[in-house]
Short mmCIF file of C-alpha atoms and ligand atoms in Angstrom, two decimals:
data_model
loop_
_atom_site.label_atom_id
_atom_site.label_comp_id
_atom_site.label_asym_id
_atom_site.label_seq_id
_atom_site.Cartn_x
_atom_site.Cartn_y
_atom_site.Cartn_z
CA MET A 1 7.47 -1.20 -27.37
CA THR A 2 4.04 -0.38 -27.78
CA ILE A 3 2.21 1.96 -25.70
CA TYR A 4 -1.48 1.32 -23.66
CA GLN A 5 -3.69 4.35 -24.82
CA ASN A 6 -6.01 6.10 -22.93
CA LEU A 7 -9.49 5.80 -24.00
CA ILE A 8 -11.63 8.90 -24.05
CA ALA A 9 -14.95 9.33 -26.04
CA GLY A 10 -14.39 6.11 -27.47
CA GLU A 11 -10.48 6.74 -29.42
CA TRP A 12 -7.60 5.67 -27.55
CA VAL A 13 -5.45 8.47 -27.11
CA GLY A 14 -1.98 9.32 -25.13
CA SER A 15 1.75 9.05 -26.26
CA ASP A 16 3.28 9.74 -22.53
CA ALA A 17 3.83 6.67 -20.88
CA THR A 18 4.99 4.98 -18.13
CA GLU A 19 6.88 1.40 -17.49
CA ASN A 20 4.85 -1.12 -15.43
CA ILE A 21 6.55 -3.05 -13.46
CA ASN A 22 6.92 -6.70 -11.80
CA PRO A 23 7.53 -6.50 -8.52
CA SER A 24 8.97 -10.62 -8.77
CA ASN A 25 12.38 -9.20 -11.20
CA THR A 26 12.01 -5.23 -11.45
CA LYS A 27 14.01 -5.62 -14.49
CA GLU A 28 10.89 -6.77 -16.18
CA VAL A 29 8.53 -3.63 -18.07
CA VAL A 30 5.41 -5.85 -18.25
CA GLY A 31 4.27 -2.67 -20.77
CA LEU A 32 4.12 0.80 -21.29
CA TYR A 33 1.30 2.47 -20.65
CA ALA A 34 -0.59 6.13 -20.73
CA ASN A 35 -0.23 8.88 -18.48
CA GLY A 36 -3.03 11.21 -18.59
CA SER A 37 -3.32 14.72 -17.34
CA ALA A 38 -5.82 16.68 -16.26
CA THR A 39 -6.91 17.69 -19.42
CA ASP A 40 -7.49 14.09 -20.66
CA THR A 41 -9.83 13.83 -17.21
CA LYS A 42 -11.95 16.48 -18.43
CA ALA A 43 -12.24 15.17 -21.65
CA ALA A 44 -13.09 11.81 -20.58
CA ILE A 45 -15.67 13.75 -18.41
CA ALA A 46 -17.40 15.77 -21.19
CA ALA A 47 -17.67 12.22 -23.03
CA ALA A 48 -18.94 10.26 -20.24
CA LYS A 49 -21.88 13.63 -19.61
CA ALA A 50 -22.60 13.64 -23.25
CA ALA A 51 -22.76 9.16 -23.25
CA PHE A 52 -24.91 9.85 -20.29
CA PRO A 53 -28.79 10.62 -21.87
CA ALA A 54 -28.57 7.85 -24.35
CA TRP A 55 -27.15 5.06 -22.34
CA SER A 56 -29.53 6.19 -19.53
CA ARG A 57 -32.36 4.76 -21.49
CA SER A 58 -30.43 1.99 -23.32
CA GLY A 59 -32.25 -1.21 -23.89
CA ILE A 60 -31.63 -3.94 -20.96
CA TRP A 61 -30.90 -6.61 -23.36
CA GLU A 62 -28.11 -3.82 -25.00
CA ARG A 63 -26.61 -3.38 -21.77
CA HIS A 64 -26.98 -7.63 -21.04
CA VAL A 65 -25.20 -8.60 -24.22
CA ILE A 66 -22.35 -6.45 -23.12
CA LEU A 67 -22.16 -6.90 -19.85
CA LYS A 68 -22.02 -10.75 -20.90
CA LYS A 69 -19.32 -10.95 -23.79
CA ALA A 70 -17.22 -8.83 -21.15
CA GLY A 71 -17.60 -11.81 -18.81
CA ASP A 72 -16.83 -14.99 -21.19
CA GLU A 73 -14.14 -12.74 -22.98
CA ILE A 74 -13.03 -12.30 -19.34
CA MET A 75 -13.57 -16.53 -18.54
CA ALA A 76 -11.75 -17.44 -21.76
CA ARG A 77 -8.65 -15.62 -21.33
CA LYS A 78 -8.48 -16.31 -17.61
CA ASP A 79 -5.12 -17.74 -17.90
CA GLU A 80 -3.55 -15.24 -19.75
CA LEU A 81 -4.78 -11.92 -17.91
CA GLY A 82 -3.88 -13.92 -14.66
CA ALA A 83 -0.54 -14.42 -15.71
CA LEU A 84 -0.42 -10.28 -16.58
CA LEU A 85 -2.09 -9.55 -12.87
CA ALA A 86 0.59 -12.19 -11.33
CA ARG A 87 3.19 -10.20 -13.07
CA GLU A 88 2.32 -6.87 -12.56
CA GLU A 89 0.85 -7.06 -9.20
CA GLY A 90 2.84 -10.05 -7.57
CA LYS A 91 0.17 -12.27 -6.44
CA THR A 92 0.46 -15.85 -7.19
CA LEU A 93 -0.85 -17.30 -10.04
CA PRO A 94 -3.01 -18.79 -8.73
CA GLU A 95 -4.20 -16.28 -7.10
CA ALA A 96 -4.00 -14.25 -9.92
CA ILE A 97 -6.38 -16.55 -11.85
CA GLY A 98 -8.73 -17.04 -9.21
CA GLU A 99 -9.04 -12.85 -9.13
CA THR A 100 -9.57 -13.08 -12.99
CA ILE A 101 -12.40 -15.68 -12.81
CA ARG A 102 -13.93 -13.87 -9.88
CA ALA A 103 -14.25 -10.82 -12.41
CA SER A 104 -15.86 -13.28 -15.02
CA GLN A 105 -18.65 -13.64 -12.35
CA ILE A 106 -18.82 -10.12 -11.40
CA PHE A 107 -19.96 -9.37 -15.29
CA GLU A 108 -22.01 -12.64 -15.30
CA PHE A 109 -23.49 -11.37 -12.51
CA PHE A 110 -24.79 -8.49 -13.33
CA ALA A 111 -25.53 -8.99 -17.21
CA GLY A 112 -28.07 -11.15 -15.62
CA GLU A 113 -29.09 -7.98 -13.56
CA ALA A 114 -29.81 -5.97 -16.14
CA LEU A 115 -32.07 -8.48 -16.59
CA ARG A 116 -33.90 -7.98 -13.69
CA LEU A 117 -34.47 -4.05 -13.05
CA ALA A 118 -37.70 -3.45 -11.53
CA GLY A 119 -39.53 -0.88 -9.29
CA GLU A 120 -42.60 -1.03 -6.70
CA ILE A 121 -46.54 0.08 -7.42
CA ILE A 122 -47.92 0.84 -3.95
CA PRO A 123 -51.61 2.44 -3.33
CA SER A 124 -51.04 5.96 -2.22
CA VAL A 125 -52.74 6.70 0.99
CA ARG A 126 -55.08 8.37 -1.32
CA PRO A 127 -57.96 7.22 -3.18
CA ASN A 128 -57.44 7.00 -6.97
CA ILE A 129 -54.01 7.84 -6.68
CA GLY A 130 -50.91 5.43 -7.76
CA VAL A 131 -47.60 5.30 -6.35
CA GLU A 132 -44.62 3.91 -8.42
CA ILE A 133 -40.60 3.23 -6.78
CA THR A 134 -38.44 2.93 -9.40
CA ARG A 135 -34.43 3.48 -9.81
CA ASP A 136 -32.68 6.02 -11.87
CA PRO A 137 -29.13 5.92 -12.96
CA LEU A 138 -26.76 8.50 -11.79
CA GLY A 139 -25.05 10.35 -14.17
CA VAL A 140 -21.41 9.72 -14.67
CA ILE A 141 -19.60 8.47 -11.86
CA GLY A 142 -16.34 8.08 -11.38
CA ILE A 143 -14.33 4.90 -10.31
CA ILE A 144 -10.67 5.02 -8.51
CA THR A 145 -9.25 1.85 -7.81
CA PRO A 146 -6.42 0.75 -6.08
CA TRP A 147 -3.66 -1.99 -6.90
CA ASN A 148 -4.36 -4.96 -4.54
CA PHE A 149 -7.36 -6.35 -6.81
CA PRO A 150 -6.09 -4.99 -10.48
CA ILE A 151 -9.03 -6.21 -12.06
CA ALA A 152 -11.78 -7.50 -9.39
CA ILE A 153 -12.44 -4.22 -7.63
CA PRO A 154 -12.46 -2.40 -11.63
CA ALA A 155 -14.78 -5.30 -12.20
CA TRP A 156 -16.89 -4.93 -9.27
CA LYS A 157 -17.30 -1.49 -10.00
CA ILE A 158 -17.38 -1.08 -13.99
CA ALA A 159 -20.30 -3.44 -14.17
CA PRO A 160 -22.63 -2.66 -12.01
CA ALA A 161 -22.40 0.97 -12.90
CA LEU A 162 -23.15 0.08 -16.53
CA CYS A 163 -25.44 -2.20 -15.46
CA TYR A 164 -28.15 0.58 -13.74
CA GLY A 165 -27.35 3.06 -16.88
CA ASN A 166 -24.51 4.97 -15.75
CA THR A 167 -21.31 5.86 -18.03
CA VAL A 168 -17.94 6.32 -16.66
CA VAL A 169 -14.66 7.97 -16.24
CA PHE A 170 -12.15 5.28 -14.58
CA LYS A 171 -8.69 5.63 -13.26
CA PRO A 172 -6.73 2.40 -12.01
CA ALA A 173 -3.67 2.77 -9.56
CA GLU A 174 -0.56 3.98 -11.30
CA LEU A 175 1.43 0.46 -9.78
CA VAL A 176 -1.67 -1.55 -11.44
CA PRO A 177 -2.83 -0.31 -15.29
CA GLY A 178 -2.47 -3.66 -17.63
CA CYS A 179 -5.88 -5.06 -15.60
CA SER A 180 -7.52 -2.29 -16.86
CA TRP A 181 -6.59 -1.92 -19.86
CA ALA A 182 -7.48 -5.54 -20.39
CA ILE A 183 -11.15 -5.12 -18.99
CA VAL A 184 -11.38 -1.63 -20.94
CA ASP A 185 -10.33 -3.15 -24.28
CA ILE A 186 -12.55 -5.87 -23.75
CA LEU A 187 -15.93 -3.86 -22.95
CA HIS A 188 -14.87 -1.68 -26.12
CA ARG A 189 -14.93 -4.28 -27.82
CA ALA A 190 -17.85 -6.04 -26.77
CA GLY A 191 -19.41 -2.81 -28.28
CA LEU A 192 -20.55 -0.24 -25.06
CA PRO A 193 -21.11 3.26 -27.62
CA LYS A 194 -18.83 6.22 -27.60
CA GLY A 195 -18.07 7.41 -24.49
CA VAL A 196 -20.14 5.51 -21.96
CA LEU A 197 -16.55 4.00 -20.37
CA ASN A 198 -13.28 6.31 -20.15
CA LEU A 199 -10.55 5.17 -18.58
CA VAL A 200 -7.34 7.63 -18.14
CA MET A 201 -4.77 5.84 -16.53
CA GLY A 202 -2.51 8.06 -14.76
CA LYS A 203 -1.13 9.60 -11.25
CA GLY A 204 -3.54 10.12 -8.41
CA SER A 205 -2.85 13.82 -7.85
CA VAL A 206 -3.52 14.59 -11.39
CA VAL A 207 -5.67 12.11 -12.99
CA GLY A 208 -7.84 10.97 -9.29
CA GLN A 209 -7.54 14.42 -8.34
CA ALA A 210 -9.29 16.50 -11.35
CA MET A 211 -11.92 14.65 -10.69
CA LEU A 212 -12.18 14.93 -7.96
CA ASP A 213 -12.59 18.50 -8.68
CA SER A 214 -14.64 17.81 -11.34
CA PRO A 215 -18.54 19.55 -11.05
CA ASP A 216 -19.39 17.22 -13.05
CA LEU A 217 -19.34 13.95 -11.89
CA ALA A 218 -22.00 12.37 -9.86
CA GLY A 219 -21.19 9.61 -8.11
CA ILE A 220 -17.45 8.71 -7.15
CA THR A 221 -16.64 4.84 -5.96
CA PHE A 222 -13.63 5.01 -4.19
CA THR A 223 -11.14 1.90 -3.01
CA GLY A 224 -7.57 2.92 -1.38
CA SER A 225 -6.02 4.41 1.55
CA THR A 226 -8.17 5.89 4.81
CA GLY A 227 -6.06 9.47 3.79
CA THR A 228 -7.21 9.91 0.06
CA GLY A 229 -10.75 8.24 1.02
CA LYS A 230 -11.20 11.29 3.10
CA ARG A 231 -10.03 13.44 0.48
CA VAL A 232 -12.68 11.56 -1.60
CA ALA A 233 -15.12 12.41 0.92
CA VAL A 234 -14.29 16.01 1.20
CA ALA A 235 -14.87 17.27 -2.17
CA SER A 236 -17.56 15.12 -2.52
CA LEU A 237 -19.41 17.41 -0.43
CA GLU A 238 -18.05 20.18 -1.96
CA HIS A 239 -19.77 19.26 -5.20
CA ASN A 240 -22.82 17.31 -3.12
CA ARG A 241 -22.24 14.05 -4.83
CA LYS A 242 -22.69 10.84 -4.16
CA PHE A 243 -19.55 8.70 -2.75
CA GLN A 244 -18.48 5.54 -1.56
CA LEU A 245 -15.77 4.72 0.26
CA GLU A 246 -13.67 1.46 0.91
CA MET A 247 -10.69 1.54 2.92
CA GLY A 248 -8.30 0.26 5.41
CA GLY A 249 -8.41 -2.83 7.78
CA LYS A 250 -7.14 -3.97 11.01
CA ASN A 251 -9.38 -7.08 11.02
CA PRO A 252 -9.10 -9.65 14.15
CA MET A 253 -9.43 -13.48 14.10
CA VAL A 254 -10.50 -14.96 17.74
CA VAL A 255 -9.20 -18.10 18.32
CA LEU A 256 -10.84 -19.54 20.99
CA ASP A 257 -9.29 -22.74 23.02
CA ASP A 258 -12.11 -25.21 21.51
CA ALA A 259 -11.24 -24.36 17.81
CA ASP A 260 -9.81 -27.01 15.61
CA LEU A 261 -5.93 -26.08 15.61
CA THR A 262 -5.74 -27.31 12.17
CA VAL A 263 -8.66 -25.35 10.64
CA ALA A 264 -7.81 -22.39 12.42
CA VAL A 265 -4.10 -22.46 11.86
CA GLU A 266 -4.99 -22.76 8.12
CA ALA A 267 -7.64 -19.66 8.14
CA ALA A 268 -5.19 -17.73 10.08
CA ALA A 269 -2.17 -18.69 7.15
CA ASN A 270 -4.42 -17.79 4.85
CA SER A 271 -6.05 -14.45 5.98
CA GLY A 272 -3.05 -12.81 7.08
CA PHE A 273 -0.08 -13.83 4.22
CA PHE A 274 -1.45 -15.36 1.07
CA SER A 275 -1.83 -12.61 -1.47
CA THR A 276 1.04 -10.96 0.59
CA GLY A 277 -1.21 -10.20 3.31
CA GLN A 278 -2.32 -6.94 1.02
CA ARG A 279 -5.58 -7.74 1.20
CA CYS A 280 -8.23 -5.32 2.60
CA THR A 281 -9.60 -7.94 4.83
CA ALA A 282 -6.57 -9.98 5.43
CA SER A 283 -6.52 -10.84 8.92
CA SER A 284 -3.62 -9.07 10.85
CA ARG A 285 -4.55 -9.36 14.43
CA LEU A 286 -4.89 -12.97 15.43
CA ILE A 287 -6.69 -12.87 19.22
CA VAL A 288 -5.46 -16.12 21.06
CA THR A 289 -7.26 -17.35 24.31
CA GLU A 290 -4.88 -18.44 26.82
CA GLY A 291 -5.49 -22.71 26.92
CA ILE A 292 -4.75 -22.62 23.55
CA HIS A 293 -2.00 -20.25 22.65
CA ASP A 294 0.78 -21.99 22.73
CA LYS A 295 -0.25 -24.67 21.04
CA PHE A 296 -1.22 -22.44 18.21
CA VAL A 297 1.80 -20.16 17.94
CA ALA A 298 3.64 -23.86 17.48
CA ALA A 299 1.63 -25.06 14.86
CA LEU A 300 1.15 -21.44 13.27
CA THR A 301 4.93 -21.63 13.26
CA GLU A 302 5.93 -24.54 11.76
CA LYS A 303 2.74 -23.70 8.77
CA LEU A 304 4.77 -21.03 8.52
CA LYS A 305 8.03 -22.93 7.97
CA THR A 306 6.60 -24.33 5.09
CA LEU A 307 5.49 -21.66 3.06
CA VAL A 308 7.97 -20.49 -0.29
CA VAL A 309 8.03 -16.70 -0.87
CA ASP A 310 9.58 -16.46 -4.22
CA ASP A 311 8.48 -14.82 -8.07
CA ALA A 312 4.94 -15.21 -8.26
CA MET A 313 5.18 -17.08 -10.97
CA LYS A 314 6.52 -19.62 -10.39
CA PRO A 315 4.55 -22.90 -9.46
CA THR A 316 5.87 -23.47 -5.83
CA THR A 317 5.50 -20.18 -4.56
CA HIS A 318 2.76 -19.80 -1.88
CA ILE A 319 3.76 -16.15 -1.13
CA GLY A 320 4.87 -13.40 -3.68
CA PRO A 321 6.72 -10.42 -3.43
CA VAL A 322 5.08 -7.23 -1.96
CA VAL A 323 3.86 -4.68 -4.66
CA ASP A 324 6.41 -2.07 -4.72
CA GLU A 325 9.52 -0.77 -2.90
CA ARG A 326 7.63 1.76 -0.98
CA GLN A 327 5.16 -0.60 -0.20
CA LEU A 328 8.25 -2.83 1.38
CA LYS A 329 9.61 -0.01 3.61
CA THR A 330 6.87 0.46 4.87
CA ASP A 331 6.63 -3.49 5.77
CA THR A 332 9.82 -3.48 7.01
CA ASP A 333 9.14 0.02 9.09
CA TYR A 334 6.56 -1.59 10.59
CA ILE A 335 8.86 -4.12 12.07
CA GLU A 336 11.02 -2.21 13.48
CA ILE A 337 8.18 -0.79 15.53
CA GLY A 338 6.81 -3.97 16.41
CA LYS A 339 10.33 -5.10 17.71
CA LYS A 340 10.97 -1.48 19.48
CA GLU A 341 7.10 -1.85 20.90
CA GLY A 342 8.11 -5.18 22.80
CA ALA A 343 6.23 -7.75 20.86
CA LYS A 344 8.40 -11.03 20.00
CA LEU A 345 9.57 -11.71 16.79
CA ALA A 346 8.26 -15.00 16.43
CA PHE A 347 8.99 -15.56 13.17
CA GLY A 348 10.28 -13.73 9.72
CA GLY A 349 10.60 -10.35 9.85
CA GLU A 350 13.90 -10.21 7.33
CA LEU A 351 14.16 -9.59 3.37
CA VAL A 352 14.79 -12.42 1.20
CA THR A 353 16.78 -12.84 -2.32
CA ARG A 354 16.07 -15.09 -4.96
CA GLU A 355 16.59 -15.50 -8.66
CA THR A 356 15.42 -12.52 -9.70
CA PRO A 357 15.74 -8.72 -8.01
CA GLY A 358 12.07 -8.42 -6.82
CA PHE A 359 10.37 -7.37 -3.25
CA TYR A 360 10.30 -10.52 -1.46
CA LEU A 361 9.58 -10.42 2.40
CA GLN A 362 9.12 -13.35 4.70
CA PRO A 363 5.95 -13.70 6.20
CA THR A 364 6.52 -12.17 9.86
CA LEU A 365 4.55 -12.78 13.34
CA PHE A 366 5.24 -11.00 16.11
CA THR A 367 3.95 -12.92 19.60
CA GLU A 368 3.15 -11.16 22.62
CA ALA A 369 1.63 -8.10 21.27
CA THR A 370 -0.64 -5.86 22.87
CA ASN A 371 -3.45 -4.39 21.10
CA GLN A 372 -2.44 -1.00 22.19
CA MET A 373 0.59 -1.45 19.72
CA ARG A 374 0.97 0.33 16.84
CA ILE A 375 1.65 -2.79 15.46
CA SER A 376 -2.20 -3.73 16.23
CA ARG A 377 -3.78 -0.50 15.81
CA GLU A 378 -2.70 0.81 12.06
CA GLU A 379 -2.63 -0.80 8.79
CA ILE A 380 0.50 -2.02 7.80
CA PHE A 381 -0.88 -4.13 4.27
CA GLY A 382 1.80 -6.39 4.20
CA PRO A 383 2.36 -9.65 5.69
CA VAL A 384 3.15 -8.60 9.04
CA VAL A 385 0.77 -10.25 11.42
CA SER A 386 0.57 -9.28 15.46
CA LEU A 387 -0.46 -12.07 17.73
CA ILE A 388 -2.05 -10.98 20.85
CA ARG A 389 -2.53 -13.69 23.97
CA VAL A 390 -6.29 -13.06 26.12
CA LYS A 391 -7.60 -14.34 29.03
CA ASP A 392 -11.25 -15.55 26.97
CA TYR A 393 -14.03 -15.67 24.89
CA ASP A 394 -14.91 -12.04 26.59
CA GLU A 395 -11.99 -10.53 26.23
CA ALA A 396 -11.24 -11.11 22.63
CA LEU A 397 -14.60 -9.84 21.40
CA ALA A 398 -13.67 -7.08 23.05
CA THR A 399 -10.13 -6.71 22.02
CA ALA A 400 -11.68 -7.69 18.49
CA ASN A 401 -13.97 -4.63 18.93
CA ASP A 402 -11.40 -2.12 19.82
CA THR A 403 -10.23 -0.51 16.73
CA PRO A 404 -10.68 1.95 14.58
CA PHE A 405 -12.06 -0.55 11.62
CA GLY A 406 -14.75 -2.89 10.39
CA LEU A 407 -13.70 -4.23 7.76
CA SER A 408 -14.28 -8.06 8.26
CA ALA A 409 -13.81 -10.02 11.30
CA GLY A 410 -13.25 -13.88 12.27
CA ILE A 411 -14.04 -16.51 14.61
CA ALA A 412 -12.07 -19.73 15.08
CA THR A 413 -14.22 -22.05 17.62
CA THR A 414 -16.59 -25.27 17.78
CA SER A 415 -18.78 -23.66 20.18
CA LEU A 416 -21.84 -22.82 18.46
CA LYS A 417 -23.32 -20.36 21.48
CA HIS A 418 -19.59 -18.23 20.70
CA ALA A 419 -20.03 -18.19 17.19
CA THR A 420 -23.51 -17.40 17.19
CA HIS A 421 -22.96 -14.19 20.20
CA PHE A 422 -19.74 -13.30 17.56
CA LYS A 423 -21.17 -13.22 14.78
CA ARG A 424 -24.11 -10.92 16.69
CA ASN A 425 -21.43 -8.35 18.71
CA VAL A 426 -18.58 -8.26 16.59
CA GLU A 427 -18.45 -4.62 14.97
CA ALA A 428 -17.31 -5.52 11.31
CA GLY A 429 -19.66 -5.84 7.90
CA MET A 430 -18.53 -9.45 7.31
CA VAL A 431 -17.81 -12.22 9.57
CA MET A 432 -16.34 -15.64 9.27
CA VAL A 433 -16.98 -18.19 10.99
CA ASN A 434 -13.70 -21.42 11.14
CA LEU A 435 -12.89 -19.55 7.67
CA PRO A 436 -9.86 -17.08 6.59
CA THR A 437 -11.34 -12.87 7.24
CA ALA A 438 -10.48 -12.84 3.53
CA GLY A 439 -12.04 -14.36 0.62
CA VAL A 440 -15.28 -13.34 -0.13
CA ASP A 441 -18.08 -14.12 -2.86
CA PHE A 442 -19.23 -12.21 -5.67
CA HIS A 443 -23.16 -11.70 -5.84
CA VAL A 444 -23.44 -11.02 -1.61
CA PRO A 445 -23.01 -7.65 -0.02
CA PHE A 446 -18.94 -6.57 0.05
CA GLY A 447 -18.20 -3.53 2.94
CA GLY A 448 -17.76 -2.87 6.31
CA ARG A 449 -18.29 -0.17 8.99
CA LYS A 450 -16.49 2.40 11.51
CA GLY A 451 -13.18 3.52 9.32
CA SER A 452 -13.41 0.89 6.85
CA SER A 453 -16.01 2.08 4.68
CA TYR A 454 -18.90 4.58 3.67
CA GLY A 455 -21.59 4.67 2.15
CA PRO A 456 -24.12 1.77 0.50
CA ARG A 457 -22.52 -1.83 0.34
CA GLU A 458 -20.76 -2.93 -3.22
CA GLN A 459 -21.40 -5.93 -5.18
CA GLY A 460 -24.61 -8.46 -5.72
CA LYS A 461 -27.99 -6.60 -5.92
CA TYR A 462 -26.68 -4.68 -2.91
CA ALA A 463 -24.64 -2.75 -5.54
CA ALA A 464 -28.19 -0.83 -6.83
CA GLU A 465 -28.27 1.45 -3.33
CA PHE A 466 -24.86 3.24 -4.98
CA TYR A 467 -24.89 2.84 -8.83
CA THR A 468 -28.80 4.42 -8.40
CA THR A 469 -30.90 6.86 -7.14
CA VAL A 470 -34.48 6.16 -6.22
CA LYS A 471 -37.18 8.04 -7.47
CA THR A 472 -41.14 8.19 -6.17
CA SER A 473 -43.87 9.10 -8.68
CA TYR A 474 -47.52 9.86 -8.13
CA THR A 475 -50.24 9.52 -11.02
CA LEU A 476 -53.69 10.21 -10.83
CA ALA A 477 -55.50 7.37 -11.86
P1 ADP B 1 -2.29 3.31 -1.33
O1 ADP B 1 -1.58 3.75 -0.53
O2 ADP B 1 -2.49 1.53 -0.69
O3 ADP B 1 -1.88 3.56 -3.11
P2 ADP B 1 -4.16 5.38 -2.29
O4 ADP B 1 -5.27 5.85 -1.58
O5 ADP B 1 -3.29 6.15 -2.36
O6 ADP B 1 -4.06 4.21 -1.59
O7 ADP B 1 -4.72 5.09 -3.83
C1 ADP B 1 -5.87 4.63 -4.76
C2 ADP B 1 -6.19 5.39 -5.70
O8 ADP B 1 -6.75 6.65 -5.46
C3 ADP B 1 -5.36 5.18 -6.62
O9 ADP B 1 -5.66 4.79 -8.04
C4 ADP B 1 -4.57 6.71 -6.74
O10 ADP B 1 -3.95 7.25 -7.64
C5 ADP B 1 -6.16 7.01 -6.39
N1 ADP B 1 -5.17 8.76 -5.33
C6 ADP B 1 -4.00 9.01 -4.64
N2 ADP B 1 -4.22 10.44 -4.29
C7 ADP B 1 -5.64 10.46 -4.80
C8 ADP B 1 -6.13 11.96 -5.42
N3 ADP B 1 -5.45 12.53 -4.30
N4 ADP B 1 -7.62 12.07 -5.51
C9 ADP B 1 -8.17 11.16 -6.25
N5 ADP B 1 -6.68 9.87 -6.33
C10 ADP B 1 -6.16 9.85 -5.62
#
């Protein structure tokens, strides 16, 4: 089998490889991917550092052309890359193709942004002096990504990093190197100069840690668990380095008495269970007012009965497998915790056997949960949802905000008054009215508050906040 190698200083290198396993069929090896060392990581950082002076001054047309070529190739290969994504991560093929299209759109967006780089000219308070405000690239950016969006998250970090003139050392999650390798290969062939984008696949404790320990990274952008995010923060402070963290969520979705039941059920089923509940914007807390509670539980349970859990590649599948054995154990451990805490298992909770050996788990709904239970406070990151009954809108809002996290929040209501109040008062970075908490556009800011995120927003033109540093220049005329 071919080994998909690391890209360091423009060369494909590495002979030590790890198997990429299909969670829908654990007998299937998706590919062999290089397992980088701390020495490889140091070489990649050195290459990115050497490439920075030229790339930071490169013409915006060159950046535009490369990013556009990458976006175009990803779109042209969306079915093939979507299939690779579904096979390595386990989301369904339509979800995986959708994510691939989004990655392409992100490259197209930043190809456009490269042509729109601009500054400001402002008069000084002193006579005959002009002030210019411009943005400089940061330097070498370390990109560390998680397994749940194997192509979109690398795209939304790599594209702005390159657009604004930074060089990159990119370390994807161990479980899903395939899509990352593919987009790095696409960008390399699109004409990036040597060393501008370096790929080091391998373990977080080895490659990731070597990145955290390096004095030569000017910034690290990280998406992953809260625990690792804290390590990124501590190590970055040590090196006086800029950092950006996207971590967990325990996103609430409020359903009020006046909600359109069909809209509410569709949004809850999508938010809680699609992509196997493995989205940081998934809604894992449904907060439902008394008047609609029983009707909503009945309708949601009926909906869950129709959802087919099976191989991600089958056209009849709604929910693919859990990503790996470790995550499956986390999910089933939390299901036991929920039962012990006294929540009522209203649907699911069981492993499912299919034609191929995979990590199949039923969508699982706990009702009669309280917001104090561990299943309502801790991020599970699987298809496991707590439903909490509340008296009225005020209690719903208070419950929604009673969480250490603050990424996304949703409300299902036909009341303009409540929708407006919720948008203003919910403590989240993103708010959805009559929509799933997950499923965001690629051209507008993404991020949260409280324990979910740290640093500037990602995506859209707001991405410039992290990937550049502002310079204020004064000139005597
Ligand atoms: P998850 O538990 O969801 O896999 P992690 O935070 O462990 O989340 O992983 C997110 C990313 O962080 C992955 O690419 C992983 O390899 C990386 N990572 C894990 N440990 C470290 C570490 N000590 N230093 C840097 N990166 C790490």
